[in-house]
CSV table of C-alpha atoms in Angstrom, one decimal:
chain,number,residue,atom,x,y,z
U,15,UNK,CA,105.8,130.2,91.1
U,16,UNK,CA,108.0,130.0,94.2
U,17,UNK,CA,107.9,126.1,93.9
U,18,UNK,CA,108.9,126.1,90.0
U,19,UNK,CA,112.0,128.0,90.9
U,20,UNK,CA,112.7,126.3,94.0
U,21,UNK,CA,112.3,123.1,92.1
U,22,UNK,CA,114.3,124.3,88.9
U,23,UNK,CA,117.5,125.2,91.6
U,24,UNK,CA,116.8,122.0,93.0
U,25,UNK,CA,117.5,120.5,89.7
U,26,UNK,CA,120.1,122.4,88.5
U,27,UNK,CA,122.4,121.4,91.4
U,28,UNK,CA,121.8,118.0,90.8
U,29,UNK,CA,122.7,118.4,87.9
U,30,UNK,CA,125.7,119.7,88.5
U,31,UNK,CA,126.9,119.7,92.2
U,32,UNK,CA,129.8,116.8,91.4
U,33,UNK,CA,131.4,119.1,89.1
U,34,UNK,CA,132.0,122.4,90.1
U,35,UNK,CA,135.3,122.0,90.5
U,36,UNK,CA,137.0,121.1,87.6
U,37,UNK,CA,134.0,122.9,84.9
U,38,UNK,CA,132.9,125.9,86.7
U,39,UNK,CA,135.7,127.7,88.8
U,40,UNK,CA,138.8,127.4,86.4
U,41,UNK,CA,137.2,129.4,83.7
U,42,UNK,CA,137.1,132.6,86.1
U,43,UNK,CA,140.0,132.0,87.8
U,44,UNK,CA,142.1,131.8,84.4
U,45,UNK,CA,140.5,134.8,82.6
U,46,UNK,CA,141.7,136.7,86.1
U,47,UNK,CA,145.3,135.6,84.7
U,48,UNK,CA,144.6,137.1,81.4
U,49,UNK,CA,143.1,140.0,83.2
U,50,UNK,CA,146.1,140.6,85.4
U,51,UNK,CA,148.8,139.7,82.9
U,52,UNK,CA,148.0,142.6,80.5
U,53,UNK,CA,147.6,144.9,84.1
U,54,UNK,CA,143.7,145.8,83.0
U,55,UNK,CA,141.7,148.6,84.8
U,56,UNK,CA,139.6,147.2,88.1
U,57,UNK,CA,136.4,148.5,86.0
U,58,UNK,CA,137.4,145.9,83.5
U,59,UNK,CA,137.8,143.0,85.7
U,60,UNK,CA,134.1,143.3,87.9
U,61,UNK,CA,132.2,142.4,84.1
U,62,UNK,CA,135.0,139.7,82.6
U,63,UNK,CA,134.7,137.7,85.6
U,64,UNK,CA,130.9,138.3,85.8
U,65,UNK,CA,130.9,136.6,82.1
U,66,UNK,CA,133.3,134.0,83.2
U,67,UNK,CA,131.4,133.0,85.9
U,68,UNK,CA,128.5,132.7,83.5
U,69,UNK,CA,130.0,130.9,80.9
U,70,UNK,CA,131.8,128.8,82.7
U,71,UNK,CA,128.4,127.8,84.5
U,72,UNK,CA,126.7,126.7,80.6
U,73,UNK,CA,130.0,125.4,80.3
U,74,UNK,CA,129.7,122.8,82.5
U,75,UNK,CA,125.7,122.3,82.5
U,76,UNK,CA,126.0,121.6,79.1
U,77,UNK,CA,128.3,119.1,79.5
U,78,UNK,CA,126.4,117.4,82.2
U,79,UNK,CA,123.2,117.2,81.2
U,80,UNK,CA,124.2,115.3,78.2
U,81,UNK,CA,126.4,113.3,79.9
U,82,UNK,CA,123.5,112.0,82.4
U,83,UNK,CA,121.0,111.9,79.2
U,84,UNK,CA,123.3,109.0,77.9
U,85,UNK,CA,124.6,107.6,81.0
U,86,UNK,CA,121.0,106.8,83.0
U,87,UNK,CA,121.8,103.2,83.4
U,88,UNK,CA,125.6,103.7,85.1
U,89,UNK,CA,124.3,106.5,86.9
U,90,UNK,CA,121.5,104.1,87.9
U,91,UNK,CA,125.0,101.9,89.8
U,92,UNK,CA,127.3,104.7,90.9
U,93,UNK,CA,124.9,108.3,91.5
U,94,UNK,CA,121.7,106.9,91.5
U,95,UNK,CA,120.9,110.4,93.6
U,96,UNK,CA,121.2,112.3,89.6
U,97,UNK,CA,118.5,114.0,88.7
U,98,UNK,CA,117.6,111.3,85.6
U,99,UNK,CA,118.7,108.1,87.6
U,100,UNK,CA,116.7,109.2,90.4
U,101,UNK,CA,113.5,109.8,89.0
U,102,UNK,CA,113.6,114.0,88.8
U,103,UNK,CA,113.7,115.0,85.9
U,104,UNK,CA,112.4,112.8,82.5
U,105,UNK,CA,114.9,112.2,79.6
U,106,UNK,CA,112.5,113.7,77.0
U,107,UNK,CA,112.8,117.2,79.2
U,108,UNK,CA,116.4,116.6,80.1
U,109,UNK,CA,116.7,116.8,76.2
U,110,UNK,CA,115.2,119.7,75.6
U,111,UNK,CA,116.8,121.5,78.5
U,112,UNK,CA,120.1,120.3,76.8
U,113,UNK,CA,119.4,121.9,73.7
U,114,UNK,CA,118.3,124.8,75.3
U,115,UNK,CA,121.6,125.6,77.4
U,116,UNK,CA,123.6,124.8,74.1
U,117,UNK,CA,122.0,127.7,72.5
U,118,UNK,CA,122.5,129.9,75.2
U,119,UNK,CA,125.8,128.2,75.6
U,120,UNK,CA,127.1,129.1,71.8
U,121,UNK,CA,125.2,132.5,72.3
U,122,UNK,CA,127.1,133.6,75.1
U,123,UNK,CA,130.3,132.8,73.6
U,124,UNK,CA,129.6,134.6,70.8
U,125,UNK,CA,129.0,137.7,72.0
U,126,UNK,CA,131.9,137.6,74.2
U,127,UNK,CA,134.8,136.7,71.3
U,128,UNK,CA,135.0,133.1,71.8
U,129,UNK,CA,132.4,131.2,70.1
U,130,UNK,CA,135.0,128.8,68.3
U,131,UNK,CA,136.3,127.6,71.5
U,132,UNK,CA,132.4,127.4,72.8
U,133,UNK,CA,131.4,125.3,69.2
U,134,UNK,CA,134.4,123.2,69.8
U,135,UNK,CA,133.1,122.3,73.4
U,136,UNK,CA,129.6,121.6,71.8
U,137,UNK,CA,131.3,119.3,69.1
U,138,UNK,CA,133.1,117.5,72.3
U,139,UNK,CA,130.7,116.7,74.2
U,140,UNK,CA,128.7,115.4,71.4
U,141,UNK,CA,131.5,113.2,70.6
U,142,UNK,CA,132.2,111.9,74.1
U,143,UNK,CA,127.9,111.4,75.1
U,144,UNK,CA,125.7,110.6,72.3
U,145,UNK,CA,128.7,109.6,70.0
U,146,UNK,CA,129.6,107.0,72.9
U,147,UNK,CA,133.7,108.3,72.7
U,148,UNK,CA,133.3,108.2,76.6
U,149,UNK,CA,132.9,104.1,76.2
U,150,UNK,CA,136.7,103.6,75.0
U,151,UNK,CA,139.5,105.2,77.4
U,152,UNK,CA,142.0,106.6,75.0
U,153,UNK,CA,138.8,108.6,73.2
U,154,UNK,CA,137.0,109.1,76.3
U,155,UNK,CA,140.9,110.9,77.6
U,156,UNK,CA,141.0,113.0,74.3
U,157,UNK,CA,137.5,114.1,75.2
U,158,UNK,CA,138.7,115.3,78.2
U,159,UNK,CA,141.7,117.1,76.6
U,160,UNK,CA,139.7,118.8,74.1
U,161,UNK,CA,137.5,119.8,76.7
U,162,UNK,CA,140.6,121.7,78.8
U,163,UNK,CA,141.6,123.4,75.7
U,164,UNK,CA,138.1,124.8,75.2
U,165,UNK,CA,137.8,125.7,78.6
U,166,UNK,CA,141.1,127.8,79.3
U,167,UNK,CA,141.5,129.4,75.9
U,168,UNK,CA,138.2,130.7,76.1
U,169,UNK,CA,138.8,131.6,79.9
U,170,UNK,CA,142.1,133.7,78.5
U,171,UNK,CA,140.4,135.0,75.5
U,172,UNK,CA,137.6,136.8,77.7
U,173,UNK,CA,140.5,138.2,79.7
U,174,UNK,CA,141.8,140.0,76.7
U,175,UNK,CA,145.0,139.2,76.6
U,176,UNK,CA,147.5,138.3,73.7
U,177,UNK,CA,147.1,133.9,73.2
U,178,UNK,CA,150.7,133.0,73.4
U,179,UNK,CA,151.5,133.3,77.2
U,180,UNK,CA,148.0,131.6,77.8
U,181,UNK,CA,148.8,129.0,75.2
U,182,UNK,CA,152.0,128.2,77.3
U,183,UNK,CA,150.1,127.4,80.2
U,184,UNK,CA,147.4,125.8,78.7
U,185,UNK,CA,149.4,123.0,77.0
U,186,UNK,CA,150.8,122.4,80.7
U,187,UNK,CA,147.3,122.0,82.4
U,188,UNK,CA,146.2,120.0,79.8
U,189,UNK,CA,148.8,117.3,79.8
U,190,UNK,CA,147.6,116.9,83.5
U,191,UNK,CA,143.8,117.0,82.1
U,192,UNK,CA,144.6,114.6,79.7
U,193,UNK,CA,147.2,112.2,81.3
U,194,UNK,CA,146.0,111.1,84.8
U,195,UNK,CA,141.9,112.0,83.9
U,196,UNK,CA,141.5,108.3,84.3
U,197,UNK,CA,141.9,108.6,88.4
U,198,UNK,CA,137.7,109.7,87.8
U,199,UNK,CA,137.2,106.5,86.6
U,200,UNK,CA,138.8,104.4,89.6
U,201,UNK,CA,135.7,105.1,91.4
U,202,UNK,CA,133.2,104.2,88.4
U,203,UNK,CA,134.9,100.6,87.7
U,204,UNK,CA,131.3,98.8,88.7
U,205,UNK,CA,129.1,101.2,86.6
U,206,UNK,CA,131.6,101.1,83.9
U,207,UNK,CA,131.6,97.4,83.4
U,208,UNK,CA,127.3,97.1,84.2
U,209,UNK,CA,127.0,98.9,80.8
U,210,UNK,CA,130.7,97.3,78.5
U,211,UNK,CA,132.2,100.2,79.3
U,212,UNK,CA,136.3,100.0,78.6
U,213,UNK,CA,137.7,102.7,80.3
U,214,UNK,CA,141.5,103.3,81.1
U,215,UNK,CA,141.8,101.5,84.2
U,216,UNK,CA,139.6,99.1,83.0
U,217,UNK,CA,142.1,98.2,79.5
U,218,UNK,CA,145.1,98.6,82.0
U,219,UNK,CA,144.0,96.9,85.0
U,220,UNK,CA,144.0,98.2,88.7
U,221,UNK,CA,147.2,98.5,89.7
U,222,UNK,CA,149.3,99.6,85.8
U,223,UNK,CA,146.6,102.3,85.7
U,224,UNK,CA,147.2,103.6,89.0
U,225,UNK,CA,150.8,103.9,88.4
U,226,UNK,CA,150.1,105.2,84.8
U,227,UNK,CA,147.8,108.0,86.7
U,228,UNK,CA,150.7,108.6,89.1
U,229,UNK,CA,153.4,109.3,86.1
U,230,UNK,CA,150.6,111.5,84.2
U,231,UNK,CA,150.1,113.6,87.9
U,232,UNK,CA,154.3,113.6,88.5
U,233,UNK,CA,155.4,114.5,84.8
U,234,UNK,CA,152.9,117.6,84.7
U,235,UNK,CA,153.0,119.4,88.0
U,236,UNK,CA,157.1,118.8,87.4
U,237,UNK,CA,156.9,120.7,84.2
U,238,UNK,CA,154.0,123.5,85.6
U,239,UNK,CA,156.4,124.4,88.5
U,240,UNK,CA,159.5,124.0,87.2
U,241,UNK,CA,158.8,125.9,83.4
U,242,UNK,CA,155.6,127.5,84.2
U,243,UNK,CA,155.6,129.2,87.8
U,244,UNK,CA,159.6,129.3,89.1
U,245,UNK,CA,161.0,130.0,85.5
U,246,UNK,CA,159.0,133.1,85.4
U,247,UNK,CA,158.9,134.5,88.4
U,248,UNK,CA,161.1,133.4,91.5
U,249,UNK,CA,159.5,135.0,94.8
U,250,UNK,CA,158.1,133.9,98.1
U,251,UNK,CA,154.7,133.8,96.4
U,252,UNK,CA,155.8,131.3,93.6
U,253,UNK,CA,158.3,129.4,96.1
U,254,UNK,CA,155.1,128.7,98.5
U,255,UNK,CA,152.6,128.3,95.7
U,256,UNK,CA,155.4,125.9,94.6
U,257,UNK,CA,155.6,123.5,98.0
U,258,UNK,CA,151.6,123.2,97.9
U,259,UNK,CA,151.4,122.0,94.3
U,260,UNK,CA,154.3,119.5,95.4
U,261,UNK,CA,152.6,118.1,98.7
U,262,UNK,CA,148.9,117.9,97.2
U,263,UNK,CA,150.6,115.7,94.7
U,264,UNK,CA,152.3,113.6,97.3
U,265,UNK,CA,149.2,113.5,98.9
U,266,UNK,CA,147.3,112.4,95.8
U,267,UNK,CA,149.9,109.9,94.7
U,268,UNK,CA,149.8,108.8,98.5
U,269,UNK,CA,146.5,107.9,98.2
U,270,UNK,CA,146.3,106.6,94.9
U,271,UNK,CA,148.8,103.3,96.0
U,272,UNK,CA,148.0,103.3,100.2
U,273,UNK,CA,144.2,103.5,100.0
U,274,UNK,CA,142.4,101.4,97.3
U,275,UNK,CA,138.8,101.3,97.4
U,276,UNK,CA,135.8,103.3,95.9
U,277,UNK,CA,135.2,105.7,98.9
U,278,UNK,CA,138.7,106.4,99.1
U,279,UNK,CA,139.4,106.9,95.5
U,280,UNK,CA,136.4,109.2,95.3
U,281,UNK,CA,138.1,111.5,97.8
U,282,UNK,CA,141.2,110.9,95.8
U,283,UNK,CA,139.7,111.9,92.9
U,284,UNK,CA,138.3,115.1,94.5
U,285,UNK,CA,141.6,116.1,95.9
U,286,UNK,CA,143.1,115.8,91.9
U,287,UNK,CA,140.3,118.1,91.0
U,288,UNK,CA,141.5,120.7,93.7
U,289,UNK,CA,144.8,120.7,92.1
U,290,UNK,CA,143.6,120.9,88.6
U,291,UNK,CA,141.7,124.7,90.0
U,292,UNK,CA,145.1,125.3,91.8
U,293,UNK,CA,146.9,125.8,88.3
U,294,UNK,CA,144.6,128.2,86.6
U,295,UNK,CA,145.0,130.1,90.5
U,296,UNK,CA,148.9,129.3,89.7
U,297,UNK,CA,148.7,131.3,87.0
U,298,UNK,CA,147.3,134.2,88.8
U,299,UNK,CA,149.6,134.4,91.5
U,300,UNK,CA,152.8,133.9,88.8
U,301,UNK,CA,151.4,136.5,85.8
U,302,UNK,CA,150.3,139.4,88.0
């Protein structure tokens, strides 16, 4: 019994160790916002962000699973260590373990008051995986807009509080969701081409995309810090929060232009993914 579990965790991280970031942590940190905007009890917080945490989770194993069902052979080129590529776990069973989650996935949001932003995730992921969207960068970007919008007003709408100040922020984060996404597939160029893929930087070319990226990244922390965090509250706490948004974008943009190859734009790539968490914590920090 001990191995089946230990094997099961095993699996799960694989699954979805790469993403954490961007598909897990957001959705608690956001419905915190929500939660502190409208001032709610402490006894209300401990089980929203116990949810969020949970739905957050199916949010993002979900996603991945199907993603690595339809992306064995690129996976075989750039993360050969995935649970599929590698060997672990069959496609047959990663199947059914994807249509297991989704159930639980759709269930959950149900019950907590959000189940059209859960079926809207559902209906983008199927797009962007088995529907191939991901194989085109313009759709495969959508995707990932979609997929922001899902993610945050479903974050706020656990929180409980009214959708208009959450929608503000939300069409904010998304532009940077949407816009510079393509930086995640600087690092994929190789896999991407082994199986026709045509992603952003691949229509654009190296060098246009990574200035493209750089606008996308400049254009939407601008707007988030300037209309978002200062114009609503001007303190020390939104003037620091302020100065690390601005200097993990220099950094990013740094790294974008001074070091080109696959290793650095991985770390590149994990370093936009830290920002992206940083605005749902922006939030937080500028709405309590």
């Amino acid at each position: 019994m001990l191995q089946i579990v230990f094997r099961e965790l095993k699996l799960c991280y694989g699954f979805v160790r790469r993403d954490l970031g961007t598909g897990l942590l957001p959705v608690p940190v956001f419905t915190l916002a929500s939660l502190l905007y409208r001032n709610a009890s402490k006894e209300e917080m401990v089980p929203a962000i116990a949810n969020a945490f949970l739905y957050g989770f199916l949010y993002l194993y979900t996603f991945v699973v199907s993603n690595q069902i339809t992306g064995v052979q690129e996976d075989r080129v750039n993360k050969p260590d995935r649970p599929i590529a590698s060997g672990a776990e069959s496609v047959s069973a990663a199947q059914i373990r994807y249509w297991t989650l989704t159930a639980l996935y759709l269930a959950h949001g149900y019950t907590l008051g959000v189940g059209e932003w859960a079926l809207l995730w559902v209906i983008t992921t199927i797009a962007h995986n088995p529907l191939g969207f991901s194989n085109l960068g313009p759709t495969k970007d959508l995707c990932m807009g979609l997929g922001c919008i899902a993610q945050l007003k479903a974050a706020w709408g656990i929180g409980g509080s009214p959708p208009a100040m959450g929608w503000e922020w939300i069409k904010v984060i998304t532009l940077y969701m949407l816009w510079p996404i393509p930086l995640q597939d600087l690092r994929d160029v190789p896999g991407d081409l082994a199986v026709g893929r045509r992603t952003t930087p691949i229509l654009l070319g190296d060098m246009p995309a990574r200035i493209y990226i750089a606008a996308g990244i400049i254009v939407s922390q601008f707007l988030l810090i300037k209309y978002r965090i200062l114009e609503y509250r001007y303190d020390r706490s939104t003037i620091a929060l302020s100065v690390a948004l601005v200097l993990m974008t220099i950094g990013c943009i740094f790294r974008l232009f001074a070091f080109r190859s696959l290793t650095s734009d991985r770390f590149s790539y994990w370093l936009y993914t830290v920002i992206y968490v940083f605005q749902p914590l922006s939030a937080c920090i500028t709405l309590r």
